Coordinates of C-alpha atoms in Angstrom, one line a residue:
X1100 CA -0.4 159.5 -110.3
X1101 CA 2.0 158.1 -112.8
X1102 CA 3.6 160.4 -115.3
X1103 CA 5.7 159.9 -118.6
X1104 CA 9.2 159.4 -117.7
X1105 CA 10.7 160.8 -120.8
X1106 CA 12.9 164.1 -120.1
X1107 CA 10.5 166.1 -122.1
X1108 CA 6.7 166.6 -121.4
X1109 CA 4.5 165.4 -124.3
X1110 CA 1.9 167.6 -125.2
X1111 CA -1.6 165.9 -124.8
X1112 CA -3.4 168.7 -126.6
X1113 CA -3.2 168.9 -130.5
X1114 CA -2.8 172.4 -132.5
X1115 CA -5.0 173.0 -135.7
X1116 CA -3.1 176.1 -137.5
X1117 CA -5.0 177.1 -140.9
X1118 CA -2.9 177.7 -143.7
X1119 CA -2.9 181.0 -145.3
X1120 CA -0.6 184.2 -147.1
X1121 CA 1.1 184.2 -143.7
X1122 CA 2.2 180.6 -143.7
X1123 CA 3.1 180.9 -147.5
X1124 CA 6.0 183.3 -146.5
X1125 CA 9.4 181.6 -146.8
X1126 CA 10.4 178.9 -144.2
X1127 CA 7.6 179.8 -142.2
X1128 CA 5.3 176.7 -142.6
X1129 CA 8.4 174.6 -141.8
X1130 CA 8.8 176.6 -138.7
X1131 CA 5.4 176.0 -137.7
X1132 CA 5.8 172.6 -138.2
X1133 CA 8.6 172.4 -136.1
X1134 CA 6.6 174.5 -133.2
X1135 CA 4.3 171.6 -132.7
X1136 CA 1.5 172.1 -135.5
X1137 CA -0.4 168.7 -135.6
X1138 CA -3.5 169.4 -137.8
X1139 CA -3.3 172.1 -141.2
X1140 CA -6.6 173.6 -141.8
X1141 CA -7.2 174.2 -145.7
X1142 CA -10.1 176.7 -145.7
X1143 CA -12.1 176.5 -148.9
X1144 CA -13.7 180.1 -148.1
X1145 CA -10.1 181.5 -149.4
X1146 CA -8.0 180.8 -152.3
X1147 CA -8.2 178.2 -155.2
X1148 CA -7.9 174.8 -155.6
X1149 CA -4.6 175.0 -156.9
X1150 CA -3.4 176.7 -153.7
X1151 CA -4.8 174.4 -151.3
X1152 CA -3.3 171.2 -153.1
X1153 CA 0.3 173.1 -153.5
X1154 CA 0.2 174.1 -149.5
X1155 CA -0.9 170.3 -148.6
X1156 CA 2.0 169.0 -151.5
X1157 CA 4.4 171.3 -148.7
X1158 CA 3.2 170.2 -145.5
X1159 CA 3.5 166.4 -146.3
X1160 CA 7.3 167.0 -147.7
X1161 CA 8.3 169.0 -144.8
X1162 CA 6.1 166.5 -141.8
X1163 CA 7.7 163.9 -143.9
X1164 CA 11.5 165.3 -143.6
X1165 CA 11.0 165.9 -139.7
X1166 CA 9.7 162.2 -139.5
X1167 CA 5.9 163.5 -138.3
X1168 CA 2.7 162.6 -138.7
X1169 CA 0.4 165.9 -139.6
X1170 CA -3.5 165.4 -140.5
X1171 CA -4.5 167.9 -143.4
X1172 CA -8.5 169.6 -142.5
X1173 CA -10.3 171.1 -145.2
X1174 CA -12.8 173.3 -144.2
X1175 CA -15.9 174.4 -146.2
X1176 CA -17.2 177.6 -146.5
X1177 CA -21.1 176.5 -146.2
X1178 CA -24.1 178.7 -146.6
X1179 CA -22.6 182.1 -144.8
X1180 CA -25.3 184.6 -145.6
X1181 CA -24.1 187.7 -146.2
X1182 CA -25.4 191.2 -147.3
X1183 CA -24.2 192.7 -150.9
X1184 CA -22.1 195.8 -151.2
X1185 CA -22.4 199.1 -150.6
X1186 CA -21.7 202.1 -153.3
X1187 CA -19.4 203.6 -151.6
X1188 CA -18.0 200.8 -149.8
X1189 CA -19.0 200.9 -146.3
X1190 CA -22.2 203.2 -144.6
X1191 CA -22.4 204.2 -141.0
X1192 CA -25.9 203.0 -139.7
X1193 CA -27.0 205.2 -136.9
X1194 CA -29.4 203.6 -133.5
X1195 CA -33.0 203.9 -134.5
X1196 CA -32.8 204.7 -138.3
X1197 CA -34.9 202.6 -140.9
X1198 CA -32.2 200.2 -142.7
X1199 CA -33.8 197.6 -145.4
X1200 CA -32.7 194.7 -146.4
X1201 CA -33.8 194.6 -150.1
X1202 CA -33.3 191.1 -151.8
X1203 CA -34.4 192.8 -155.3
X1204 CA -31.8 195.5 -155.1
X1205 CA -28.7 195.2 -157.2
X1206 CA -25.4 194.1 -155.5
X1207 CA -23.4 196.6 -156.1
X1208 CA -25.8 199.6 -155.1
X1209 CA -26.1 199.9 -151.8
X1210 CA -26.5 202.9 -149.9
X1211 CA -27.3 204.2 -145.9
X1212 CA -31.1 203.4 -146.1
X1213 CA -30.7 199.9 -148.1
X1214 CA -28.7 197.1 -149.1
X1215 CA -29.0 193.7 -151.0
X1216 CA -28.6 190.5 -149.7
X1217 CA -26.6 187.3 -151.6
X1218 CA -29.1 184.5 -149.8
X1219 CA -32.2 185.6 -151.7
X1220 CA -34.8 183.8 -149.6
X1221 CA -33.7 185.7 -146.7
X1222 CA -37.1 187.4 -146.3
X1223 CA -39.0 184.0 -146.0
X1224 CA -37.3 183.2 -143.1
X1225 CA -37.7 186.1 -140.7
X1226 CA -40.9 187.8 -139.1
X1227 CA -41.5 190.9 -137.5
X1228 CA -40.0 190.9 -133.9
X1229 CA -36.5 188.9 -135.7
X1230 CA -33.6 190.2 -134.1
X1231 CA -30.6 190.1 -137.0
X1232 CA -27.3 190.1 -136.0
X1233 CA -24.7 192.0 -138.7
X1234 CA -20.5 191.7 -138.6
X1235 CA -20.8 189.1 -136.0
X1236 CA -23.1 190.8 -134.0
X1237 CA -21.2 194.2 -134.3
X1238 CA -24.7 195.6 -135.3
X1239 CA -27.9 194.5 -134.6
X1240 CA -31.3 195.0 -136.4
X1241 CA -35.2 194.9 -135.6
X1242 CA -37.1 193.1 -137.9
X1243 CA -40.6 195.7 -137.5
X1244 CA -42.0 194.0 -141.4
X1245 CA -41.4 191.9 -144.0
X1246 CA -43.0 193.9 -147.3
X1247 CA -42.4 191.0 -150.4
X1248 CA -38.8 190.8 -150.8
X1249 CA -38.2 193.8 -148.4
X1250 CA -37.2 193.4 -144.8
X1251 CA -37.7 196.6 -142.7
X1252 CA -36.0 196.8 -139.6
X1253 CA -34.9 199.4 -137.1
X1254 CA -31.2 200.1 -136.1
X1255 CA -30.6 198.7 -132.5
X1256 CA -27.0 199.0 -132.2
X1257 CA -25.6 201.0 -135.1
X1258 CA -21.9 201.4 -136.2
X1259 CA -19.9 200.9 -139.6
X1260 CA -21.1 198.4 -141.8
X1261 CA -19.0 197.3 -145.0
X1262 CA -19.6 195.0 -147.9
X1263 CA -20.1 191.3 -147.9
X1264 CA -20.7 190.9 -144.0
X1265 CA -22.4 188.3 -142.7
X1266 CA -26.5 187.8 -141.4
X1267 CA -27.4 185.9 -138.3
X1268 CA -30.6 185.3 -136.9
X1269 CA -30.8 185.4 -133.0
X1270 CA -32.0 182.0 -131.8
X1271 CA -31.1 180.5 -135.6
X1272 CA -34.2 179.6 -137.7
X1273 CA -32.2 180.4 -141.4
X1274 CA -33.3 177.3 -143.9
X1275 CA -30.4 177.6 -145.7
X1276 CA -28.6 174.2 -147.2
X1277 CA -25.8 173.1 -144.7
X1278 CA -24.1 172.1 -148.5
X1279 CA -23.6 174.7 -151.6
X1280 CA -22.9 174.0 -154.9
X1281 CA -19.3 175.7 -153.9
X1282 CA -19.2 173.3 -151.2
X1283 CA -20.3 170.0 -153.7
X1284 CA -17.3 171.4 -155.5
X1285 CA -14.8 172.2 -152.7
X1286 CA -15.6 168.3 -151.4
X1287 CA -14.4 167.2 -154.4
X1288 CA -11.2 169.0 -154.2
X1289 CA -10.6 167.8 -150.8
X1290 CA -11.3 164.6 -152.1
X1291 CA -8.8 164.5 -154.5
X1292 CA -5.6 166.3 -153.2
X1293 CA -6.2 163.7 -150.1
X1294 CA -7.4 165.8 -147.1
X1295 CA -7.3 163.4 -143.7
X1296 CA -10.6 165.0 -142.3
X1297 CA -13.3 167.2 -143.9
X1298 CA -15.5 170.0 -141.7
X1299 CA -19.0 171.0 -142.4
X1300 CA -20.2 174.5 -141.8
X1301 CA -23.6 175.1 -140.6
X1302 CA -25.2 171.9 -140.1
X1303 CA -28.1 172.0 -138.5
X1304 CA -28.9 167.9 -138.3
X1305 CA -27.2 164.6 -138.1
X1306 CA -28.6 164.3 -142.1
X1307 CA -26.5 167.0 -143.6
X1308 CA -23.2 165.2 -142.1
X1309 CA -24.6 162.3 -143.7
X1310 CA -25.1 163.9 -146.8
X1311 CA -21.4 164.8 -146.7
X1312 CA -20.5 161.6 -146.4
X1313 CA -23.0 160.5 -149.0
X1314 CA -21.4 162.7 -151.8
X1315 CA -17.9 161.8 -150.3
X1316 CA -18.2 158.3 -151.9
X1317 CA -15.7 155.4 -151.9
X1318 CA -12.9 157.6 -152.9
X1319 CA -13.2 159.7 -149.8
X1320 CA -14.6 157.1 -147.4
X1321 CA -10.9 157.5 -145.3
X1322 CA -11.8 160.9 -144.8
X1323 CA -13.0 161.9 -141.1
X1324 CA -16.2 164.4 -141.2
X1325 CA -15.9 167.3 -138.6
X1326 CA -19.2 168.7 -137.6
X1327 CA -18.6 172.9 -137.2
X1328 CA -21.3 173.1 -134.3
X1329 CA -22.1 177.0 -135.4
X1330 CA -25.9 177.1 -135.8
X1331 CA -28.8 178.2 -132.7
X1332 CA -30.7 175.0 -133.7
X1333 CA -27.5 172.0 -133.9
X1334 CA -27.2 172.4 -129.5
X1335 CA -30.4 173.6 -129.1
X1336 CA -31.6 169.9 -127.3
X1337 CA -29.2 166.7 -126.5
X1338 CA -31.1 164.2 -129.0
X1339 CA -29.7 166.8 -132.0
X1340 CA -26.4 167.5 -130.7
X1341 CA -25.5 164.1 -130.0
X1342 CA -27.1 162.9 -133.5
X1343 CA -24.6 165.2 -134.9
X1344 CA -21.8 164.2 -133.3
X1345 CA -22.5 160.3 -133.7
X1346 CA -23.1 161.0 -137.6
X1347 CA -19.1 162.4 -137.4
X1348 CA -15.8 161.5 -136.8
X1349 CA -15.2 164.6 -135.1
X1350 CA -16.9 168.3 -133.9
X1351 CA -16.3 171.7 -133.9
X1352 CA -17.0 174.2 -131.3
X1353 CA -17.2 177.5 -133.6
X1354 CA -17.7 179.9 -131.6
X1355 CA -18.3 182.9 -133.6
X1356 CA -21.3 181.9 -135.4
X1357 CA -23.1 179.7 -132.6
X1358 CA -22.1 182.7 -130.3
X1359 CA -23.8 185.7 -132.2
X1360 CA -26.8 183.2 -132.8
X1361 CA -27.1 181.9 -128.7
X1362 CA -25.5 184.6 -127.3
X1363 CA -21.9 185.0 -125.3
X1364 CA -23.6 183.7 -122.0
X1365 CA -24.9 180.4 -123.2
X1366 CA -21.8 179.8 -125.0
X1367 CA -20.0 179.1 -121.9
X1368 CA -21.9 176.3 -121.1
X1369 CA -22.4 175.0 -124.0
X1370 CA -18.8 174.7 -124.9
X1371 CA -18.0 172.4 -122.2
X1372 CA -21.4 170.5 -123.1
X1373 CA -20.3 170.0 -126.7
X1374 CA -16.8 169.1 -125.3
X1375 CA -18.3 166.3 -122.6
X1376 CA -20.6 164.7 -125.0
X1377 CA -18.2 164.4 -127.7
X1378 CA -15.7 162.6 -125.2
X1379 CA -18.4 160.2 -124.0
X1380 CA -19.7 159.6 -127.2
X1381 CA -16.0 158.5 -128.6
X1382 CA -15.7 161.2 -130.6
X1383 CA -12.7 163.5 -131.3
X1384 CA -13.6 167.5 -130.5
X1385 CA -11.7 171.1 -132.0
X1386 CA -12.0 173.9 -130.3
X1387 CA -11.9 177.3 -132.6
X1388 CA -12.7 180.9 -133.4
X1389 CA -10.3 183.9 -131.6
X1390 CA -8.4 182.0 -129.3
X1391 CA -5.1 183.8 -129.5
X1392 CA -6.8 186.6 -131.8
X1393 CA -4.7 189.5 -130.6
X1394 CA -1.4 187.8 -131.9
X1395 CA -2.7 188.6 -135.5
X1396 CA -0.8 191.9 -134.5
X1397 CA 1.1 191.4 -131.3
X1398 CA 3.7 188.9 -130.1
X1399 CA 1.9 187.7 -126.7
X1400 CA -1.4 186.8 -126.1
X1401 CA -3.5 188.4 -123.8
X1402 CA -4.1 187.1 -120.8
X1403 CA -7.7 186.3 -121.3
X1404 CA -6.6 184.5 -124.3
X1405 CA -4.1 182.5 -122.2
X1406 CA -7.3 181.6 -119.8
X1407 CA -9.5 180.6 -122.4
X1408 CA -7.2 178.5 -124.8
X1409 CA -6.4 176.5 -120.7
X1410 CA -9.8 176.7 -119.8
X1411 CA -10.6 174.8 -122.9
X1412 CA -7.9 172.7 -122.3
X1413 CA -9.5 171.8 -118.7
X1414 CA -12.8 171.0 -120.3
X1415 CA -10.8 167.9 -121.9
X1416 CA -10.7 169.2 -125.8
X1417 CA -8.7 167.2 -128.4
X1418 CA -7.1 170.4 -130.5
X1419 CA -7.1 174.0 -130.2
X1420 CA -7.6 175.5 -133.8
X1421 CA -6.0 179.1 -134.9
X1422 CA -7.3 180.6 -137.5
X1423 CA -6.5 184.2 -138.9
X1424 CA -3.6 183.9 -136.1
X1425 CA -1.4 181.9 -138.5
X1426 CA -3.8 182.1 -142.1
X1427 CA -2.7 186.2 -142.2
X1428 CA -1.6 187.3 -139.1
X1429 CA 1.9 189.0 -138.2
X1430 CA 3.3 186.5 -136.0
X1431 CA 2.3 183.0 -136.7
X1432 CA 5.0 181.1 -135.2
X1433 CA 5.1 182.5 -132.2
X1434 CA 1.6 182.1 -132.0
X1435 CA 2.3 178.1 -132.5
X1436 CA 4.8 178.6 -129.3
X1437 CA 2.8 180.5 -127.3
X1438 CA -0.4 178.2 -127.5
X1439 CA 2.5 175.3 -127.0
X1440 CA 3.6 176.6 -123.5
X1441 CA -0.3 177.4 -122.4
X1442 CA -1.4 173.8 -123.2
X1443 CA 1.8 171.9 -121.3
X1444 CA 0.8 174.8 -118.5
X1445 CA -2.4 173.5 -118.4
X1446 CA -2.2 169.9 -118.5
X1447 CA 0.0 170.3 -115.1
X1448 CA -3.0 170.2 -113.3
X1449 CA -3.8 167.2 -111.4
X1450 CA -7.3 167.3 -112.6
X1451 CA -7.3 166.2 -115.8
X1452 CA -5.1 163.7 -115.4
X1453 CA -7.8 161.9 -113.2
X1454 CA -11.1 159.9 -114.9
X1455 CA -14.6 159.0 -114.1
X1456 CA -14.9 158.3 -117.9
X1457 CA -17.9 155.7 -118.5
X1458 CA -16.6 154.0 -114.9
X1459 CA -20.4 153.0 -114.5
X1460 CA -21.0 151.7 -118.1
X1461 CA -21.5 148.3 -119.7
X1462 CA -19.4 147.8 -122.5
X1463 CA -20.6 146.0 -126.1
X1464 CA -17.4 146.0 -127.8
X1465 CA -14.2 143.9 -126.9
X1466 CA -11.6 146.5 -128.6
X1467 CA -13.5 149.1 -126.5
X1468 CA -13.2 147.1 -123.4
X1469 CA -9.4 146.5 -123.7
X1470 CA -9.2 150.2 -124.8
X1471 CA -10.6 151.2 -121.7
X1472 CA -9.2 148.9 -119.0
X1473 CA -5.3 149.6 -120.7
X1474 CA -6.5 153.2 -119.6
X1475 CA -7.3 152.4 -115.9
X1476 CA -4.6 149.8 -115.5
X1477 CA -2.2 152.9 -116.5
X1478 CA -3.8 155.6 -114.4
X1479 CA -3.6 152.8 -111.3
X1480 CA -0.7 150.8 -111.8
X1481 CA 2.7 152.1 -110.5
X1482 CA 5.9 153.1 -113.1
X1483 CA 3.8 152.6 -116.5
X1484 CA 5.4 154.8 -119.0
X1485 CA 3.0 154.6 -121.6
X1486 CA 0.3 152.8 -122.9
X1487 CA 0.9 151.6 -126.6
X1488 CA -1.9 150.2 -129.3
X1489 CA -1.0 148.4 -132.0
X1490 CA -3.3 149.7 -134.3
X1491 CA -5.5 149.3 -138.2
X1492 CA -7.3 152.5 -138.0
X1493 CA -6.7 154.2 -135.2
X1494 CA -9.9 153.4 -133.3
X1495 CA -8.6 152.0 -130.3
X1496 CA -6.0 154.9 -129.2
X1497 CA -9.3 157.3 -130.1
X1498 CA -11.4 155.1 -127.7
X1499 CA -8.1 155.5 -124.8
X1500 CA -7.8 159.0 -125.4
X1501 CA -11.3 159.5 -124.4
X1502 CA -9.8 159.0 -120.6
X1503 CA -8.4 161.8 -118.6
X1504 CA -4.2 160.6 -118.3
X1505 CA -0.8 161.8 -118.1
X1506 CA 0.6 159.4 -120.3
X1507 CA 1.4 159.4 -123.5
X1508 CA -0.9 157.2 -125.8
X1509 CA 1.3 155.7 -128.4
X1510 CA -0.4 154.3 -132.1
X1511 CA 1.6 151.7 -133.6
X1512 CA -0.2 151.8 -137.5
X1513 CA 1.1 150.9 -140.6
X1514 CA -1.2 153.0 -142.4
X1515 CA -0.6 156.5 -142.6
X1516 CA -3.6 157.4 -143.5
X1517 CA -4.5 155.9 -139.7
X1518 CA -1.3 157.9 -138.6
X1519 CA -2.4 160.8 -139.6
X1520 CA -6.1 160.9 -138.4
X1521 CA -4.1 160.2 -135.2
X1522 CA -2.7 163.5 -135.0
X1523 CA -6.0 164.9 -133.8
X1524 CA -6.5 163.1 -130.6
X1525 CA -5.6 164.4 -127.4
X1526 CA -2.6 162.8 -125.9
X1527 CA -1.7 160.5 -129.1
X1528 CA 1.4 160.1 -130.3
X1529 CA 1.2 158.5 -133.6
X1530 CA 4.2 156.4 -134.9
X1531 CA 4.8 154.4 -138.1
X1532 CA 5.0 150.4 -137.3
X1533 CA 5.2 147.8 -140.5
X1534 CA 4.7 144.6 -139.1
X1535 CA 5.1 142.7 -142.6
X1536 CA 8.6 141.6 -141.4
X1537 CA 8.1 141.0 -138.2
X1538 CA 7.8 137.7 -137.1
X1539 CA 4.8 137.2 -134.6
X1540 CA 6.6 136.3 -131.5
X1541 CA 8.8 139.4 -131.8
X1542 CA 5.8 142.5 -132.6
X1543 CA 6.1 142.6 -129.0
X1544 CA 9.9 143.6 -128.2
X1545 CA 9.6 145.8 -131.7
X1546 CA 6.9 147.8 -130.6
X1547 CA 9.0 148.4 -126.9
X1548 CA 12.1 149.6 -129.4
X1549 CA 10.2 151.9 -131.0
X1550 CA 9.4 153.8 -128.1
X1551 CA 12.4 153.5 -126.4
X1552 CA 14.2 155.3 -129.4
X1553 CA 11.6 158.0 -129.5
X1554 CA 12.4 158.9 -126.2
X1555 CA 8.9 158.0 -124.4
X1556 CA 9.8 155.5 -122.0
X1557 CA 13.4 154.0 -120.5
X1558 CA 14.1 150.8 -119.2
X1559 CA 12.7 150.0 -116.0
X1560 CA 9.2 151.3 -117.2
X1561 CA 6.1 149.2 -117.7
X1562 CA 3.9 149.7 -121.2
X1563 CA 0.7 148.6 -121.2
X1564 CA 0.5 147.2 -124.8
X1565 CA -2.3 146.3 -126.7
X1566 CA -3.1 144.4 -130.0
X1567 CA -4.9 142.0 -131.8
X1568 CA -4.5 138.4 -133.0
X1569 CA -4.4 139.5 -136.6
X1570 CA -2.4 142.4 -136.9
X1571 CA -4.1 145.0 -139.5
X1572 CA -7.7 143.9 -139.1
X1573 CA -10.0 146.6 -138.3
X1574 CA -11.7 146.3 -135.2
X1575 CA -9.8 143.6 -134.0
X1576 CA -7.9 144.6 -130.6
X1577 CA -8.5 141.8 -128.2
X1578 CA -5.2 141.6 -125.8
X1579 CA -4.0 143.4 -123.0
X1580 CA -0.3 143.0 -121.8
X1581 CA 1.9 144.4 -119.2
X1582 CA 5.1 144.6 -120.8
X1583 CA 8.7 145.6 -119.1
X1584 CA 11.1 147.8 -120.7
X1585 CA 14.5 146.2 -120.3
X1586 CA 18.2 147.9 -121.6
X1587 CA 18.1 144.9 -124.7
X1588 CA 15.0 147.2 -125.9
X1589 CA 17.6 150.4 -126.4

């Protein structure tokens, strides 16, 4: 199996670290930067507008200092349905007491026997025999009747239950909008302090990403859309899940929600499900939700945490995400490093550096089918380096990166809006390439410099390259070349 013959490993896997209090701190978002972050995650459920345009202001000075190409997500919040607040701040609900659910009660006034509810139509969508699932499924409640706008349940698995939590209904079913009128708002924001990609919570069909990408507009048509796959009914058949994911640029595995609402031993399964279709479906895939959650307080991760951030890593995902880990927690760099050294660990093993990826497939695409074969001419062919795509948008090292390799995928763009949306897929490494000087006959021994100084191949190494007639026209990749590093390269 050929492998990159620079002195250090690449990693393949990309890191999505949302930005928080935590990252705010002095020199720290620099110094996750310069642990490997590749993706910032704005999330629109915390601060103001003003807060997630001065971060974003940050991160492009500091990527731009350290010469890197960093893609900014902004997440919305989407319809969480949540319960209101208790009087006293918190009640402990004992097994097989009444507890109501009263969307008539005010929001401040609730007490051990009742509380309100902030998603008023609540009690039109559930029916006695409902399971509800409280905290993220901390505490669960029996639905036994639905009285007008009361919902009377009995207390399966009791505990502590505190203000503002959120609802889930087992199985899904809840007919709320995937977009709010926060959300309308927060897209607008994203839209104007110039997010790369924007991620939807809660959809439950292909139409709500497209009425994202409806009320994204012209001025936000550069911006990917990241399905968060967190609801019973978005993976409950193939025809909806891959509807979703071919109405985005990218998905979301989210497993908190879509695990309270399926359950922790589906979600297994359908993890790697989401995973495979988004890969054969050319799509780019996250996955998020507690991956390294005990570093919010510790320095190491727990070894379960080291499994499952690999295993996902095995399954062939583009990014990782971190959440609360770097937003608030205690330790957010070493978090950065510690997810660093698990992903190299794991992309050691011979297995996923090996395809079967669409092997038995007709093509319908030319910049597809030289996408493809670079792929399996590197995986087969003796001393390649690297394979690099001189790219418009980015599609054709997406389209590579779809197949298992250990080589680095490099994107020659000129656009950095195409740079950046690189950052997300798995074993790209995105570079800056203005061709407006160059004359033609020369892109060629340019593009071989540029990765020679970057350390990703030396001479003696074969690069697959490929390109286009017309450099800068969308769509247009239609040559494949075997090109050979030489010492007039360095």
């Amino acid at each position: 199996m050929p492998t990159n013959s620079s002195h250090m490993p690449i990693r393949r896997t990309k890191i999505v670290a949302t930005l928080g209090p935590a990252s705010d701190r002095e020199g720290v978002l620099e110094a996750m930067l310069k642990a490997g972050v590749d993706v910032v995650r704005l999330n629109f459920s915390h601060g103001s507008a003003d807060d997630h345009r001065q971060r974003l202001t940050r991160v492009r000075e500091i990527a731009d200092r350290l010469g890197r190409s960093v893609a900014a997500l902004g997440d919305l919040q989407g319809p969480k349905i949540r319960i209101a607040r208790f009087k006293n701040g918190a009640e402990v609900l004992a097994e097989g007491q009444a507890f109501v659910l009263d969307m008539a009660m005010d929001g401040d006034a609730g007490t051990r026997e009742r509380v309100g509810c902030d998603y008023k139509t609540l009690a039109d969508d559930v029916t006695s025999g409902d399971r509800l699932l409280l905290d993220d499924g901390r505490l669960v409640l029996d639905v036994t009747r639905v009285v007008g706008k009361e919902i009377h349940t009995s207390v399966a698995v009791g505990g502590k239950l505190s203000n503002n939590k959120g609802i889930n209904k087992q199985g899904g079913g809840l007919s709320a909008p995937a977009l709010t009128d926060k959300d309308k708002a927060d897209l607008k924001t994203a839209v104007d302090i110039g997010v790369d990609y924007l991620a939807v919570s809660f959809p439950r069909s292909a139409a709500d990403m497209q009425e994202a990408r409806d009320l994204l507009g012209e001025a936000g048509a550069e911006i990917g859309l990241v399905a968060k796959l967190e609801r019973a009914e978005a993976v409950a058949d193939n025809a909806t899940l891959d509807g979703i994911i071919e109405a985005s640029e990218a998905v979301m595995v989210a497993r908190g929600d879509l695990g309270v609402e399926i359950g922790d031993a589906q979600l297994i399964g359908t993890q790697k499900r989401i995973i495979k279709q988004a890969r054969t479906l050319n799509r780019a895939v996250i996955t998020a939700t507690q991956m390294m959650e005990s570093m919010i307080e510790s320095p190491l991760p727990t070894r379960a945490e080291v499994f499952d951030v690999a295993n996902a890593v095995l399954d062939g995902t583009d990014a990782v995400m971190l959440s609360a880990e770097t937003a608030a927690g205690d330790f957010p760099v070493e978090t950065i490093e510690a997810m660093d050294r698990v992903c190299l660990g794991a992309e050691r093993e011979r297995v996923i550096q090996e395809s079967g990826h669409r092997i038995h497939e007709g093509f319908s695409q030319i910049d597809e089918t030289i996408a493809l074969s670079a792929m399996y001419a590197a995986n087969h062919l003796t001393g390649v380096g690297a394979i690099a795509c001189m790219t418009a948008s980015g599609y054709t090292p997406l389209i590579a990166s779809r197949i298992s390799s250990g080589l680095p995928i490099v994107g020659l763009a000129h656009n950095p809006v195409a740079q950046r949306r690189m950052a997300l897929y798995r074993g790209v490494v995105s570079l800056p390439f203005d061709t407006s000087d160059m004359a033609a006959n020369d892109l060629n021994d340019h593009a071989l410099a540029r990765l020679v100084t970057h350390g990703i191949v030396k001479p003696g190494d074969h690069v697959i390259l490929t390109r286009g007639d017309h450099m800068n026209a969308h769509g247009g990749t239609n040559t494949l070349k075997i090109l050979d590093v030489s010492h007039d390269h360095e």
